[in-house]
XYZ file of C-alpha atoms in Angstrom:
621
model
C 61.979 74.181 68.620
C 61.356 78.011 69.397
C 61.989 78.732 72.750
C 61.297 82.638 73.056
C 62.308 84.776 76.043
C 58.549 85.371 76.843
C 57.150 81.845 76.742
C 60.406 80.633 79.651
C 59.276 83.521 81.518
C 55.817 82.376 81.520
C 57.499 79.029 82.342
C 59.033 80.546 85.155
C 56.070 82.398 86.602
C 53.446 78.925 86.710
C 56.180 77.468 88.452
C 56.038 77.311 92.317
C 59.858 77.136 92.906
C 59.748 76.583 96.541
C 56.639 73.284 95.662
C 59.608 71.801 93.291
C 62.675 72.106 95.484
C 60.824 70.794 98.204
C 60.480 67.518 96.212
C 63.722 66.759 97.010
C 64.675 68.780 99.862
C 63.358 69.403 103.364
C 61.764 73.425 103.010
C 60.648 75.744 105.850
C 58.439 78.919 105.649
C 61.107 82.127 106.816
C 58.905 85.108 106.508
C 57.945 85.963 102.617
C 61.096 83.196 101.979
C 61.608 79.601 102.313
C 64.705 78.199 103.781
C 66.807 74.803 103.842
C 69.945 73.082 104.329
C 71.647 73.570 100.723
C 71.330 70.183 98.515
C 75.162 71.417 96.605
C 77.163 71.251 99.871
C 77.139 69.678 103.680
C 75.588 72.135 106.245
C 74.113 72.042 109.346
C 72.689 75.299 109.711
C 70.075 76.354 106.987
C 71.511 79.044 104.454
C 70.190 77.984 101.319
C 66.910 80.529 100.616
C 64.233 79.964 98.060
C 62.297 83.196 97.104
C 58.792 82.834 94.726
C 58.203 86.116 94.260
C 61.367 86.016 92.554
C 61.612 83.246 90.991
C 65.124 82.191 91.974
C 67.020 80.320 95.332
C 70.691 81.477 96.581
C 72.753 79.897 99.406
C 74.938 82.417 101.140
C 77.215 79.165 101.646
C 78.227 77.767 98.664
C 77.083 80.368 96.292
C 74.542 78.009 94.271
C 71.821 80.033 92.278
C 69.327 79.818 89.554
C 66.017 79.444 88.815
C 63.480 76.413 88.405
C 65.309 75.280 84.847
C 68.583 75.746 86.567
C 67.876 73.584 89.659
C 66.552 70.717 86.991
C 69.487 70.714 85.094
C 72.115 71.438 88.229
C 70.423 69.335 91.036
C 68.229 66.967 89.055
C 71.133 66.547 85.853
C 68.730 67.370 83.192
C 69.353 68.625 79.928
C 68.077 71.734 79.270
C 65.047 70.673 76.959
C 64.400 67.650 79.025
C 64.071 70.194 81.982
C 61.994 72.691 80.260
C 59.575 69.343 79.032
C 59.059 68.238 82.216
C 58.294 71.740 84.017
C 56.082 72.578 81.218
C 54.531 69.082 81.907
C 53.526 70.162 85.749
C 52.990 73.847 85.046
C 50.205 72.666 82.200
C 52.052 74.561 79.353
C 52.245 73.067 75.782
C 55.914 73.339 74.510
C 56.376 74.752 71.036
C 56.612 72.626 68.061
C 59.974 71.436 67.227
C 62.009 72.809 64.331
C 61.841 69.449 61.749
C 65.489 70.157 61.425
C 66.627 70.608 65.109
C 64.198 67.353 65.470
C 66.354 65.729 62.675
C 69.860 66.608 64.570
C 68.626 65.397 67.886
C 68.105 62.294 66.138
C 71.158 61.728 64.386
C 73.150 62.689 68.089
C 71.068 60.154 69.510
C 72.213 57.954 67.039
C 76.085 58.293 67.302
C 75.335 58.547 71.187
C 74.668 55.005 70.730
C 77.513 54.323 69.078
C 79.901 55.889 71.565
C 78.365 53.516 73.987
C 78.895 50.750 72.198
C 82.211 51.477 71.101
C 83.010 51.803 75.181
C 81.562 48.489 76.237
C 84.177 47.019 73.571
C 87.121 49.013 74.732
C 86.076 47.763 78.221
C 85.882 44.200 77.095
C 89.226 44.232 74.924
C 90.735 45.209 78.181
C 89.942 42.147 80.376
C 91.055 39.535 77.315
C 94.343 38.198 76.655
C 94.919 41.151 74.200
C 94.248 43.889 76.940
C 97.459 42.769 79.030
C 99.957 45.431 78.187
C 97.448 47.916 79.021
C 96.087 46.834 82.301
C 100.188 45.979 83.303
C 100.656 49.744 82.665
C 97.975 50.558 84.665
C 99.038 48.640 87.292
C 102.823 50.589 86.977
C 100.475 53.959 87.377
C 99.214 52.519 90.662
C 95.613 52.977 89.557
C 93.235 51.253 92.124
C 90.823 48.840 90.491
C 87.649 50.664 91.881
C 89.714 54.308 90.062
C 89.936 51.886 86.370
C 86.179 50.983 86.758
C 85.152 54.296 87.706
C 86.835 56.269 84.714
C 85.867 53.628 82.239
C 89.621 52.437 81.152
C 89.610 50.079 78.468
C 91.934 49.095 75.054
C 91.529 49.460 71.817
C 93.351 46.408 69.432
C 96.161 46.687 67.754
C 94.221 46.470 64.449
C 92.931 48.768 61.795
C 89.614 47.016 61.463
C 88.548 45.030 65.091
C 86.402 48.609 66.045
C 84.408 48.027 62.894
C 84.097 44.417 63.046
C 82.908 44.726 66.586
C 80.509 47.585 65.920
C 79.440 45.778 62.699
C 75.475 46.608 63.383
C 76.042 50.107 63.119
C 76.802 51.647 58.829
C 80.188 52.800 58.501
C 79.440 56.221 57.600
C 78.342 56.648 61.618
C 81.683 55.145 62.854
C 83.173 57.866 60.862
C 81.036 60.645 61.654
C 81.665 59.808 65.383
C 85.413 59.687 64.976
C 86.202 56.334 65.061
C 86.920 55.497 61.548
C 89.283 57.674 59.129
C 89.042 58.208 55.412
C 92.237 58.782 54.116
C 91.606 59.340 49.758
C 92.963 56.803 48.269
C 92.978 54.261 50.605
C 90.253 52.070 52.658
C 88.702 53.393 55.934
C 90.812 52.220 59.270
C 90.521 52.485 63.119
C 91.474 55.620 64.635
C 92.479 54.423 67.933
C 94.754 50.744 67.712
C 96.997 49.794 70.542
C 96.295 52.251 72.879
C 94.900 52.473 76.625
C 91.264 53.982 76.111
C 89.742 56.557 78.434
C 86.221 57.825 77.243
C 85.408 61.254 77.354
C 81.724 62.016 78.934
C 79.371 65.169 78.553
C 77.872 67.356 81.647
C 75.559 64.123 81.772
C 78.108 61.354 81.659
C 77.311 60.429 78.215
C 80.305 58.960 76.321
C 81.043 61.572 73.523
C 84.865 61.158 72.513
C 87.516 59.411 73.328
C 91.319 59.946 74.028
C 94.089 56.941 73.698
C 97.507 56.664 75.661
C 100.023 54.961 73.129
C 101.672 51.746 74.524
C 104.017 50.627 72.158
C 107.111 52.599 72.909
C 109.310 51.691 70.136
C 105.948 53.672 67.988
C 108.091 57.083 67.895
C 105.987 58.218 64.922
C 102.976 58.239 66.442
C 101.849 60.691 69.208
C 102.123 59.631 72.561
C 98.444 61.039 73.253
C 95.242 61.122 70.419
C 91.729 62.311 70.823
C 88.846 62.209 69.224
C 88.472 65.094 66.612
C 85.456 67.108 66.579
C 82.250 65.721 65.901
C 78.709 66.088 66.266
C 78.165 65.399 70.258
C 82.002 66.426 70.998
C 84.015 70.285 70.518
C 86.860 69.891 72.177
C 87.265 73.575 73.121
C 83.847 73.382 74.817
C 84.399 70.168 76.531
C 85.856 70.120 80.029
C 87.020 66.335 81.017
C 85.407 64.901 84.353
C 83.253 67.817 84.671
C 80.493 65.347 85.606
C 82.372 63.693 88.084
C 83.679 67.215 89.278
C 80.298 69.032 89.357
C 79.079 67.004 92.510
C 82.486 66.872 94.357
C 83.558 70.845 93.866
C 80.327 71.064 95.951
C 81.434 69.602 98.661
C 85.264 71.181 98.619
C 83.983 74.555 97.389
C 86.816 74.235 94.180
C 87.826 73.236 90.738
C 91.346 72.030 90.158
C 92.415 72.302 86.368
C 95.581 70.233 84.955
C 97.010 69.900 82.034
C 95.884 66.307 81.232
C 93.402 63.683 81.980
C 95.824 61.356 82.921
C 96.299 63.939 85.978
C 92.796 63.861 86.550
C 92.616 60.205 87.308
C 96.140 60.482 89.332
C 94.198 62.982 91.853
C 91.198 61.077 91.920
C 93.084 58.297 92.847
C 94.405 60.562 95.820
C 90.936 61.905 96.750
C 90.828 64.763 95.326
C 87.842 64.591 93.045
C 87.622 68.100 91.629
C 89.920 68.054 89.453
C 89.360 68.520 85.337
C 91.716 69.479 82.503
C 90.723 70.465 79.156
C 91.617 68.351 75.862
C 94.608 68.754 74.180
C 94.414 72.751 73.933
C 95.089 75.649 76.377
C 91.830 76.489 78.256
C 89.261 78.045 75.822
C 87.225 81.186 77.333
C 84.011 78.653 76.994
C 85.700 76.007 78.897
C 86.429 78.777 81.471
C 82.706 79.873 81.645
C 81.610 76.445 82.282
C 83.885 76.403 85.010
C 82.780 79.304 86.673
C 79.663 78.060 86.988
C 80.917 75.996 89.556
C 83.127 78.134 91.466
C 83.868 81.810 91.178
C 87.549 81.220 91.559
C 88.912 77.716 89.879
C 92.161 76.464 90.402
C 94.744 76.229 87.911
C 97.698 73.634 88.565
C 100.577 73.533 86.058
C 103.589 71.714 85.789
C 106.672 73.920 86.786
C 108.801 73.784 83.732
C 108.765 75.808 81.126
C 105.820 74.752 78.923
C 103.858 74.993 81.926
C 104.698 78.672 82.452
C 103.382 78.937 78.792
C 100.563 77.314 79.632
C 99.546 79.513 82.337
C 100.363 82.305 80.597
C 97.765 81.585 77.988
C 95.223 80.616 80.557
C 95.771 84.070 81.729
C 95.590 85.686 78.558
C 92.419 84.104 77.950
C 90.899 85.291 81.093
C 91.610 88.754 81.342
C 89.149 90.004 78.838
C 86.578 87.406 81.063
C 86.588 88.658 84.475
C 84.059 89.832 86.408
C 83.700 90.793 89.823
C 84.061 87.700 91.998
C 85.186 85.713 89.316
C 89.055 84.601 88.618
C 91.516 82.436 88.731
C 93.891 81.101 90.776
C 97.507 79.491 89.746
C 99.412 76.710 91.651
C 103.050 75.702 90.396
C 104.263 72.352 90.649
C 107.898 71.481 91.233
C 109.761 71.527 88.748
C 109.950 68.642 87.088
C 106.993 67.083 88.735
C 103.485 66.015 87.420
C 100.730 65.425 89.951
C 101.002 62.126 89.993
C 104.728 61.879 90.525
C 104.412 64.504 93.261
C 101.577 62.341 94.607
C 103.822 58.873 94.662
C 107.227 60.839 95.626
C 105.727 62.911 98.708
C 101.965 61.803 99.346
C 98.888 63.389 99.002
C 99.689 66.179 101.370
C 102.321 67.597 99.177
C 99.866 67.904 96.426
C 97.007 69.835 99.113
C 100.279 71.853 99.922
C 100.841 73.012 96.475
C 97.238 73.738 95.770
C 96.943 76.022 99.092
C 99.942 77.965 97.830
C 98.021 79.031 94.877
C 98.495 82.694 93.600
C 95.674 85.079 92.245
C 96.495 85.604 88.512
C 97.874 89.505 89.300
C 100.716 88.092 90.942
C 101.273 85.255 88.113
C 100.812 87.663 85.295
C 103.584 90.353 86.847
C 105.728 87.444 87.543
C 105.673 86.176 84.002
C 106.305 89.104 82.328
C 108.858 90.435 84.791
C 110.965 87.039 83.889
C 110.324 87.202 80.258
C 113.283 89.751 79.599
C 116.126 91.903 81.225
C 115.278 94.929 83.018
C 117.899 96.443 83.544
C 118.217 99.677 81.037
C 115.522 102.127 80.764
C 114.444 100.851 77.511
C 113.580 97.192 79.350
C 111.342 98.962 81.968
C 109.896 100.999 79.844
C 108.818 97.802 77.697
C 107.691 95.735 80.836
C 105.497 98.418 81.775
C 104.146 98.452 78.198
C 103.493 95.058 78.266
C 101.745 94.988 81.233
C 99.401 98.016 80.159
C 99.001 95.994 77.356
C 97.447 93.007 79.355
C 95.462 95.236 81.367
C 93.843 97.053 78.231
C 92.338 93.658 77.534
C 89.684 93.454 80.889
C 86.602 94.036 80.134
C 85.009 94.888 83.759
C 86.402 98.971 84.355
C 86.348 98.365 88.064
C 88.953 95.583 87.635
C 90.606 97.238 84.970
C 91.711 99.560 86.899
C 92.653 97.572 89.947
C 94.831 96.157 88.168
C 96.568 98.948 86.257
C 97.027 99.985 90.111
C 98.116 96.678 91.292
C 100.146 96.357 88.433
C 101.825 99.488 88.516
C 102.733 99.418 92.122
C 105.166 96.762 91.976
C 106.409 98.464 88.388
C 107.220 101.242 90.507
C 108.916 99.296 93.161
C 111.242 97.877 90.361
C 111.916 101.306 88.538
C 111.722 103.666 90.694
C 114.003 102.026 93.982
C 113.784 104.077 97.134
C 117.458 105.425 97.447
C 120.056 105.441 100.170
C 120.237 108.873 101.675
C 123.146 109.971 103.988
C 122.918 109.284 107.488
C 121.449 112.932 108.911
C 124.143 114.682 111.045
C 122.594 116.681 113.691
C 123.551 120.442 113.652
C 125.278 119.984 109.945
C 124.422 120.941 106.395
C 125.773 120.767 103.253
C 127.758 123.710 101.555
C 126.400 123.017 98.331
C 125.431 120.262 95.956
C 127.719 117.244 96.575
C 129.698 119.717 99.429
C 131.145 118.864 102.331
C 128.864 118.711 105.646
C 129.550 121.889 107.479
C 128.603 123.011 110.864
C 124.799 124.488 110.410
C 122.225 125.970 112.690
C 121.685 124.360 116.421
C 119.133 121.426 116.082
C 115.122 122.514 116.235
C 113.602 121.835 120.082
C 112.182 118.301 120.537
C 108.570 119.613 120.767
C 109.248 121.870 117.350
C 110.285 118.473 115.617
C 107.056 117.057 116.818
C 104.975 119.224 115.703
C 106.568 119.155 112.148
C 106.224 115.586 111.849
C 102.875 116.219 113.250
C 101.250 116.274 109.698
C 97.611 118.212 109.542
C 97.381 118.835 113.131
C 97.039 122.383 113.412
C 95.796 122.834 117.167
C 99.394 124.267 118.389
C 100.047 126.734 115.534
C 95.812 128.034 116.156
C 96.625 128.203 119.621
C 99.733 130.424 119.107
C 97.901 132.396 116.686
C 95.570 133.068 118.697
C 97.530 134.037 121.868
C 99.432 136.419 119.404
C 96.136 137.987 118.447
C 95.292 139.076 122.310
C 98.492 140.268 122.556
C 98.825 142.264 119.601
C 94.873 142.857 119.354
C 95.166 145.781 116.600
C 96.164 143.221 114.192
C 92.657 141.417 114.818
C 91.089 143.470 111.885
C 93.548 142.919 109.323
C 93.545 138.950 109.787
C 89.422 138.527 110.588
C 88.162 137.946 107.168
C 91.324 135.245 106.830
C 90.512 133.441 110.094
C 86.898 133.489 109.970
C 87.224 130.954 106.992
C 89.117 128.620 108.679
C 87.612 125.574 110.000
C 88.407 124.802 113.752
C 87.097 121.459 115.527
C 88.642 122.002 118.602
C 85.102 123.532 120.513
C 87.480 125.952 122.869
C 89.652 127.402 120.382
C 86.867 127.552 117.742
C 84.824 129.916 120.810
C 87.836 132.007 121.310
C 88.198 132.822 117.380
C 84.899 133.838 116.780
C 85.320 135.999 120.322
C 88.144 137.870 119.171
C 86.792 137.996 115.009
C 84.245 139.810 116.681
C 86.090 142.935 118.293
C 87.017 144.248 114.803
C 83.277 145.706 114.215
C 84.140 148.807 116.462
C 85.628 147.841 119.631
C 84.187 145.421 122.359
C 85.045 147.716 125.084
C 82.241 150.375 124.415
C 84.920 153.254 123.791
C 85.296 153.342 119.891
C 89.032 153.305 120.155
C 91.605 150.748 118.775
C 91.881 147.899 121.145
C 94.923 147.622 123.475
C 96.166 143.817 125.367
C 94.513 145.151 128.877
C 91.165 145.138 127.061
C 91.463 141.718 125.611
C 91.604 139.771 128.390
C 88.455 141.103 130.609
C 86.015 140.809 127.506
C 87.285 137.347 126.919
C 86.843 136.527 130.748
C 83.524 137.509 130.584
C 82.521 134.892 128.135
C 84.269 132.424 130.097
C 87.114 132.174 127.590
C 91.059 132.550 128.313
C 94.079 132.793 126.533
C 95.876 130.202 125.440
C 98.696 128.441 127.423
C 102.570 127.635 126.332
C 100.864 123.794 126.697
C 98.416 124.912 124.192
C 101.086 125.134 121.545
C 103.189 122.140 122.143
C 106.103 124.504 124.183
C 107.023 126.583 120.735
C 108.003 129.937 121.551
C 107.296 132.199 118.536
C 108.381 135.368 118.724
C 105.157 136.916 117.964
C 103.904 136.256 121.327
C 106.234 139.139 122.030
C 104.090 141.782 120.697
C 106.635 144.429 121.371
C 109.666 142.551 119.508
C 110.991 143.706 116.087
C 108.615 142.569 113.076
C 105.994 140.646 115.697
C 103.431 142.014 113.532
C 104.753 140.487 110.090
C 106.049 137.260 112.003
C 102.168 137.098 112.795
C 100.807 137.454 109.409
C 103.418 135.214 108.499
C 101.902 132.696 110.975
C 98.342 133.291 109.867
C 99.196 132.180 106.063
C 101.004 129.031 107.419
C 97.748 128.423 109.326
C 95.719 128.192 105.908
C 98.648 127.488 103.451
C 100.171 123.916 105.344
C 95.884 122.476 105.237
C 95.928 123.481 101.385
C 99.641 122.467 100.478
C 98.807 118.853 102.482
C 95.472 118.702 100.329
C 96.954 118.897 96.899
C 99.743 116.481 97.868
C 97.066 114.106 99.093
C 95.333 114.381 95.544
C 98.752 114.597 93.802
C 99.442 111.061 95.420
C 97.006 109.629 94.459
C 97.034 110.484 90.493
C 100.679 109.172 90.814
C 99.024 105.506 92.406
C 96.733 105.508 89.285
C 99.062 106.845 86.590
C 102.665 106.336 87.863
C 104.074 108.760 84.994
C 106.830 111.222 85.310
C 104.526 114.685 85.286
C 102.916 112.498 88.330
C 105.740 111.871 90.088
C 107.356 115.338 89.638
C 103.977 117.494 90.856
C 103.930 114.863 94.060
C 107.947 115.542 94.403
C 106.604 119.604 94.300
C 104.284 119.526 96.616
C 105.985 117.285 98.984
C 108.889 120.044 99.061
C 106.494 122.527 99.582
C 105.047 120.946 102.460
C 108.845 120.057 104.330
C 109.368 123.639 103.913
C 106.637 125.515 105.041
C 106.928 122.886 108.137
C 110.551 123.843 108.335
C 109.393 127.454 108.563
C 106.843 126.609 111.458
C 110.106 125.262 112.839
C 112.151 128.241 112.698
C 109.185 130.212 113.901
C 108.686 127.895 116.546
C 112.576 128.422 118.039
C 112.916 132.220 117.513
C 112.393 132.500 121.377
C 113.572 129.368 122.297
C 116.768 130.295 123.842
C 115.093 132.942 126.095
């Protein structure tokens, strides 16, 4: 059957999507939308919005959405081609012709669908009969409630390398081997895969039987493994298969999450416990399909692995599988077990509760993935850092999305850093001491700064008290107005009263503001600024520093001045680069990174140190 793009879109478009929801659900007309109480989870409050013009529903709840096919096969448990049959079936649309040979292999599944069936019903009976005691005594031993055995389908297969066929005698033989049952071995007659073992059937999306794995019983059977599943067939591909998902589908609706383990054995044991999310995949580490089909649940399943080593390795390769999958809003999340612990013996040893407790603890897989490389090796030479970080650049090169690529690399990186690059002890600072040299002795220095010069140093990017003192400087040295003016009117000043009072005094350069054409002296400052309801500034005004410029008639005012006026524009610049310097450093961490941030950061102390020094020159008068 040829199913194009453009005939499902025409599909789409005949199909009133708000008329077929509201077969099943309660819908109310919202504007150009329809609204209801989601069918996937328990509301009270409507959030579940069905859009025609679009062709698709959402609920801002749960996160359900899809189309008309997708609500058939989610809500209504359709197959796909069932679904499309019966919408094409109201929307008056013939369906193409099927392929003969896609005809013949829907046949043929139908066929060995029929066999799985039957093949359960006599696993089920074989349990209830004399023969089936061992197995239902080791359920018992599991503490498996009756309604749990009936509910998962447990049954036995015989001890016998022919009862299957015998019991399944209407179907050929070739069909008992296509479905896994039987195996050829050359040489030798056909024989039952599965004999002596407790049976647990393995269902698709629509909780059709399609494989089957057996528990051994027989303990003194040390030849034999301890767990066997079907091998790939026809209806089943075990790296596409997720077990329970159609038990899990319906309840991850209601909790809002997916719990994987390792086995299906685990499964049942949380099931058991009420917790009826849970899946595991089938004998292999989770495949990037199985992972897909998950997230079409939830955006974020749950990944719960036993705490010893092999499940470390397991979650590492869950991990690895992922990375080059994610997607914004979609991840994973990793729970630990204690070591030593399944889920069911956590379950029988501490209760339910422990279980919740270890599934709320669960980690988002950054945090996993550093913490399984960081334990996979010393670090504790160069050479080992270095080859974490590699490793961990490795894993990142692997994600597909850019966005999280790089959050990663950043994540990633800043607990690298933490790790190799330790913040070190420095020596407790001495007041009024410095050191004579590298590694000297601590010798009497310079009296300590004023408290209101230390904070304005650590006072980073406020510049209001150095403006202010430029200022003041200005009307009392007005003749170096001129040289400064093309400097200061570049600068940027949000503070509305200082900002007037720069352009005021800018403007006396172009010829003199007092009329007479001659350089301007203090007197004349003052009176012109009055008159545009301006005045100098105040010792407030600059945080108490008493530069020595203010003095205009002190030795090198002038240069001190100029001096003053580059700090003014250099400290905004210097603090600017380091800002951008950081920040390559957060998404690079490299050396050249490090050492331009380490540049610039001793640029800045400095030219704050300056402002310091500046600040004091008067302080003792």
């Amino acid at each position: 059957m040829s199913l194009t793009p453009q005939w499902l879109d025409e599909l789409r478009a005949r199909v009133s999507l708000s008329a077929l929801i509201g077969r099943s659900v309660r819908v109310t007309k919202a504007g150009r939308e329809f609204k209801a109480c989601c069918p996937f989870h328990n509301e009270k409050t409507p959030s579940f919005t069905i859009n025609d013009e679009k062709g698709f529903y959402h609920c801002f709840g749960c996160g359900a959405h899809g189309d008309a096919i997708r609500w058939m096969t989610d809500h209504q448990g359709l197959p796909f081609l069932d679904a499309v049959k019966e919408l094409a079936a109201s929307a008056g649309m013939e369906v193409p012709a099927p392929d003969p040979r896609a005809a013949r292999r829907a046949e043929e599944q139908k066929s060995l669908h029929d066999v799985m069936a039957a093949a359960q019903a006599f696993f089920v009976k074989s349990l209830a009969e004399d023969q089936g005691a061992q197995a239902r005594a080791y359920l018992a031993s599991r503490g498996f409630p009756a309604g749990i055995v009936k509910e998962f389908g447990f049954g036995y297969a015989p001890d016998s390398r022919t009862a299957l066929k015998e019991a399944l005698s209407q179907f050929p033989e070739a069909m008992l081997i296509e479905a896994g049952l039987r195996i050829v071995v050359e040489g030798r007659d056909p024989y039952d895969r599965f004999r002596g073992r407790l049976m647990l059937p393995i269902c698709d999306p629509r909780g059709r039987v399609i494989a089957f794995g057996g528990r051994i019983l027989d303990k003194t059977k040390t030849d034999a493994p301890k767990y066997l599943n079907s091998p790939d067939t026809p209806l089943f591909d075990k790296g596409r298969t997720v077990y329970n998902l159609h038990r899990a589908s319906p309840a991850s609706r209601q909790s809002g999450r997916v719990v994987v383990v390792e086995g299906y054995m685990d499964v049942v044991a949380l099931a058991a416990a009420g917790i009826g999310e849970a899946v595991a995949p089938l004998g292999t580490a989770l495949t990037e399909d199985q992972i897909e089909r998950l997230w079409r649940l939830v955006e974020t399943p749950l990944l719960c692995f036993d705490g010893d080593a092999a499940g470390q390795r397991a979650a590492a390769r869950a991990i690895v599988r992922a990375l080059p999958l994610l997607r914004p809003g979609h991840s994973l999340q990793i729970a630990v077990l204690p070591a030593g612990l399944d889920p069911d013996d956590l379950i029988k040893q501490r209760g339910a509760a422990a279980m919740e407790e270890v599934l709320v603890a669960a980690r988002p897989m950054v945090e996993v993935l550093w913490d399984i490389e960081r334990a996979a090796g010393p670090v504790t030479t160069p050479e080992d850092k270095a080859g974490l970080k590699a490793r961990l650049m490795a894993h990142v090169e692997t994600i597909g999305d850019n966005d999280i690529k790089g959050l990663y690399r950043r994540a990633l990186l800043d607990r690298f850093g933490e790790l190799a690059y330790p913040q070190r002890e420095r020596p407790a600072f001495q007041p009024g001491q410095r050191r004579s040299g590298p590694g000297g002795k601590w010798q009497p220095g310079p009296p300590p700064l004023p408290a209101a010069v230390t904070a304005r140093m650590q006072a980073v990017g406020e510049r209001r008290p150095l403006l202010a003192a430029v200022l003041a400087g200005l009307i009392v040295q007005p003749r170096e107005i001129a040289r400064h003016a093309e400097t200061l009117a570049r600068i940027e000043v949000p503070d509305p009263a200082l900002a007037a009072l720069l352009d005021a005094l800018v403007d006396l350069v172009h010829g003199g503001a007092n009329g007479s054409g001659q350089a301007l002296e203090s007197a004349d400052v003052l009176p012109i600024l009055a008159k545009r309801g301006l005045r100098a500034p105040l010792a407030d005004d600059y945080a108490g520093m008493r530069f020595g410029f203010l003095d205009g008639k002190a030795p090198g005012a002038a240069e001190e001045l100029a001096e003053a006026v580059d700090l003014l524009v250099g400290l905004p610049a210097v603090e600017a680069a380091l800002a951008e310097a950081t920040r390559r450093h957060e998404a690079e961490f490299s050396d050249e990174t490090f050492a331009e941030q380490q540049r610039l950061l001793q640029r800045r102390l400095a030219l704050l140190a300056r402002l310091g020094q500046m600040g004091r020159t008067r302080a003792g008068m």
